[in-house]
PDB file of C-alpha atoms in Angstrom:
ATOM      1  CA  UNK A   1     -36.403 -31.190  23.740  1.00  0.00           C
ATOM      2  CA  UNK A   2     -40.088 -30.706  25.280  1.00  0.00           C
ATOM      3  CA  UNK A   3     -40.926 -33.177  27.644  1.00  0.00           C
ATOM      4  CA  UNK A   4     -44.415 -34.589  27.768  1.00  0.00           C
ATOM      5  CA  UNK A   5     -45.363 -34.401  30.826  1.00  0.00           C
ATOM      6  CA  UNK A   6     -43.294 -32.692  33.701  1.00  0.00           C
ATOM      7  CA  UNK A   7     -46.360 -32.952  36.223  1.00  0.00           C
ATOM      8  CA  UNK A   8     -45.824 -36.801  36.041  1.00  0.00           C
ATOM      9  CA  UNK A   9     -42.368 -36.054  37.075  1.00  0.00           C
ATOM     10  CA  UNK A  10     -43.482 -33.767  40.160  1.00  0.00           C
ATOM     11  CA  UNK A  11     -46.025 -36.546  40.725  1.00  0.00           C
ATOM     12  CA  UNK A  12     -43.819 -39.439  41.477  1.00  0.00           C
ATOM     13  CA  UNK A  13     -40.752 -37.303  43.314  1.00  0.00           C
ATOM     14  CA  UNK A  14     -43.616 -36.184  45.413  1.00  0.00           C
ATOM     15  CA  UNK A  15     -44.594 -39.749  46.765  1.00  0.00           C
ATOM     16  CA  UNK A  16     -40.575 -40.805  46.420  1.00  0.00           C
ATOM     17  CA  UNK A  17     -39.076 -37.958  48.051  1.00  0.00           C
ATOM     18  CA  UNK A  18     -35.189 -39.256  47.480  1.00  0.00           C
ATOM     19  CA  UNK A  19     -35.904 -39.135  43.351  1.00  0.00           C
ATOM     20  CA  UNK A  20     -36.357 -35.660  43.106  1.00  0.00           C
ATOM     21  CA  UNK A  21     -33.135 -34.282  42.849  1.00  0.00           C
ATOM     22  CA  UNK A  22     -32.227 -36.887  40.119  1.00  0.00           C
ATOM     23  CA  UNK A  23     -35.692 -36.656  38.228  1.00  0.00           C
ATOM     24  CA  UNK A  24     -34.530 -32.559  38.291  1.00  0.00           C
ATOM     25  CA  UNK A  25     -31.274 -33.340  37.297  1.00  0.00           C
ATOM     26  CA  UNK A  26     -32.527 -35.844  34.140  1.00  0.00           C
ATOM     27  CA  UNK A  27     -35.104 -32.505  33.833  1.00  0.00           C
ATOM     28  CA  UNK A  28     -32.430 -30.111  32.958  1.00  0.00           C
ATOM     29  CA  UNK A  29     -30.459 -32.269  30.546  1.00  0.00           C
ATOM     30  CA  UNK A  30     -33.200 -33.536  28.770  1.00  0.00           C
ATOM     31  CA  UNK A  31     -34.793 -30.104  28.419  1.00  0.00           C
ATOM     32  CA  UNK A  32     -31.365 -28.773  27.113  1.00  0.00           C
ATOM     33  CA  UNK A  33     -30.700 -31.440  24.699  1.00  0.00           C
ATOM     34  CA  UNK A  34     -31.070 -31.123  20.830  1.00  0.00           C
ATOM     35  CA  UNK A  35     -30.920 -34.886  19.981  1.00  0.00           C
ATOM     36  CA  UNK A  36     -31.218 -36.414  16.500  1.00  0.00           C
ATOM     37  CA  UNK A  37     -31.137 -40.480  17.473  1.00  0.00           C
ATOM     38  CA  UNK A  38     -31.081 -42.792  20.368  1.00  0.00           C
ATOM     39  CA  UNK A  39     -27.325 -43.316  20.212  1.00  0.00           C
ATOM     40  CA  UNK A  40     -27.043 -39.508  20.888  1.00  0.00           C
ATOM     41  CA  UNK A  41     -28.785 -39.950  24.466  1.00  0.00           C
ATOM     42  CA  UNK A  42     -26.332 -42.301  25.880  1.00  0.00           C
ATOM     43  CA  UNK A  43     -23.442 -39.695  25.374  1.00  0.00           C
ATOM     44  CA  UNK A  44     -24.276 -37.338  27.948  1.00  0.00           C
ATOM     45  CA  UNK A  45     -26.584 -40.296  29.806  1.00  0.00           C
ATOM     46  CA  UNK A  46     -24.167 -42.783  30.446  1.00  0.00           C
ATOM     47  CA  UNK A  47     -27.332 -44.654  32.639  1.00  0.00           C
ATOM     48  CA  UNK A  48     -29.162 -44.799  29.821  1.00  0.00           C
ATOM     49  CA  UNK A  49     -29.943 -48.260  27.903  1.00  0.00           C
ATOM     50  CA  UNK A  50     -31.321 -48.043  24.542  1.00  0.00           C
ATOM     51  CA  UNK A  51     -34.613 -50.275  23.983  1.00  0.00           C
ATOM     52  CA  UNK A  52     -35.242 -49.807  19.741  1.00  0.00           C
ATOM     53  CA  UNK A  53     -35.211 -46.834  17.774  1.00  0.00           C
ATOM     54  CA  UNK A  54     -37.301 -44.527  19.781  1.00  0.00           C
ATOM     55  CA  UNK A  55     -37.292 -46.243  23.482  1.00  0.00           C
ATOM     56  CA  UNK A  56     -34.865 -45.559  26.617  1.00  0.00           C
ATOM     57  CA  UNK A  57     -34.898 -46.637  29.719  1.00  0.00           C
ATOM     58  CA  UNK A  58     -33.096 -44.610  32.081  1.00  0.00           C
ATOM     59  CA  UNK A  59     -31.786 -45.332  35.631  1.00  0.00           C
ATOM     60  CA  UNK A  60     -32.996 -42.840  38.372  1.00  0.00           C
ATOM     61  CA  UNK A  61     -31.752 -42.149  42.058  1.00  0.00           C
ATOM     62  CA  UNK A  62     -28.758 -44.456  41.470  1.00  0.00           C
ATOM     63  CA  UNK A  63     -31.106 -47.399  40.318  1.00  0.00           C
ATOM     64  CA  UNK A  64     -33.603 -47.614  42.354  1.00  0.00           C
ATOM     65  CA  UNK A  65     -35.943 -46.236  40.068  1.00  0.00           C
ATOM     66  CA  UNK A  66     -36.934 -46.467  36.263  1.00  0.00           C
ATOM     67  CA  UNK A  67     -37.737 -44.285  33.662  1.00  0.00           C
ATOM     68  CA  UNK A  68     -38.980 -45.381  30.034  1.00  0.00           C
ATOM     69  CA  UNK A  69     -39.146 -42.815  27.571  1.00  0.00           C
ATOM     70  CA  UNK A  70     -40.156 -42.670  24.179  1.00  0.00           C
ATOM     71  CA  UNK A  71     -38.916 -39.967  21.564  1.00  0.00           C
ATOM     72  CA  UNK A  72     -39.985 -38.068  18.760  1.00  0.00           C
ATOM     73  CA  UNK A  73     -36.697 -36.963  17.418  1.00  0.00           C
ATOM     74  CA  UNK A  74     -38.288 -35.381  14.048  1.00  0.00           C
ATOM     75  CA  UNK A  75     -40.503 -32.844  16.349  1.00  0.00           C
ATOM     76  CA  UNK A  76     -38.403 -33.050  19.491  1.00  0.00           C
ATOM     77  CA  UNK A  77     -40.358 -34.449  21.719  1.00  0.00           C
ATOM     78  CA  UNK A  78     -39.965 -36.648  24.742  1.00  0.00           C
ATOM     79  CA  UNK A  79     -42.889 -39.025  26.290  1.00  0.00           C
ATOM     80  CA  UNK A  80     -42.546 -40.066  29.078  1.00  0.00           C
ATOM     81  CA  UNK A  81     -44.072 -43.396  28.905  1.00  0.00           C
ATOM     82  CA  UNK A  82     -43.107 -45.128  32.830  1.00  0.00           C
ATOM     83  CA  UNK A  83     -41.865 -43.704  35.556  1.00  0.00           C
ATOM     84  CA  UNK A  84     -41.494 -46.625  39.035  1.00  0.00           C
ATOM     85  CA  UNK A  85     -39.306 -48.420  41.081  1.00  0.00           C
ATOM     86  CA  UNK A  86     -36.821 -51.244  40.064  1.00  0.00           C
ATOM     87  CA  UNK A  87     -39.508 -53.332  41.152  1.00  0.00           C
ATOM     88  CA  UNK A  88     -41.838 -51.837  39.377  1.00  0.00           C
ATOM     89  CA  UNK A  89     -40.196 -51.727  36.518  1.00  0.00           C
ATOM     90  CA  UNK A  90     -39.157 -55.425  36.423  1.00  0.00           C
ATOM     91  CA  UNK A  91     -43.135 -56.512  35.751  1.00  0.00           C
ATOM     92  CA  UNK A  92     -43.810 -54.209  32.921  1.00  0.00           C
ATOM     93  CA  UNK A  93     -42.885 -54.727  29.505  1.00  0.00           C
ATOM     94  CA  UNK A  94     -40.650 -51.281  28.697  1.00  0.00           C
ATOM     95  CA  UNK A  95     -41.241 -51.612  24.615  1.00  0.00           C
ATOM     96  CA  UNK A  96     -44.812 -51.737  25.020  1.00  0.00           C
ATOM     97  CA  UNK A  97     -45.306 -49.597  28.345  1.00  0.00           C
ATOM     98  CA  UNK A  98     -47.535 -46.683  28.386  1.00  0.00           C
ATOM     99  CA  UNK A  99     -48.068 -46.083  32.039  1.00  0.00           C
ATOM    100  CA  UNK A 100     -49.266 -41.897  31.043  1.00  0.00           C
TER     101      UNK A 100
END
């Protein structure tokens, strides 16, 4: 899948040093995937919850972060809609979210 946008990615590991190795790490499988639907993402993503039909939220650096991500499964494309801590992520409304 392409992932809109990596620099987001490099953004936030860069001011939270300890998610970088797990925002690589979701990197690489995400890049690598061919998904078709939302169930297919929890296989291989066992911290991932399912929001609807197109939303995930998935749990970085062992929870302490969030990531919310929408997907174009037709074109194969990944937005990344929120990236933030727990906190964070606690105050924002995931379905509607668009942080990017």
């Amino acid at each position: 899948m392409r992932i809109i946008a990596r620099n987001v990615l490099v953004s936030f590991w860069s001011t939270h040093p300890g998610a970088k190795v797990s925002l690589e790490r979701w990197y690489k499988l995400v890049r690598a995937a061919h998904w078709t639907s939302t169930d297919e993402v929890q296989k291989p993503a066992s911290n991932a919850k399912v929001l609807n039909r197109e939303r995930v939220r998935f749990e970085i650096a062992g929870g302490n972060h969030r990531l919310v991500a929408a997907f174009d499964f037709r074109r194969q494309i990944i937005f990344v809609k929120f990236i933030g801590t727990h906190a964070e992520y606690d105050r924002i409304d995931a379905l509607t979210v668009s942080q990017f």
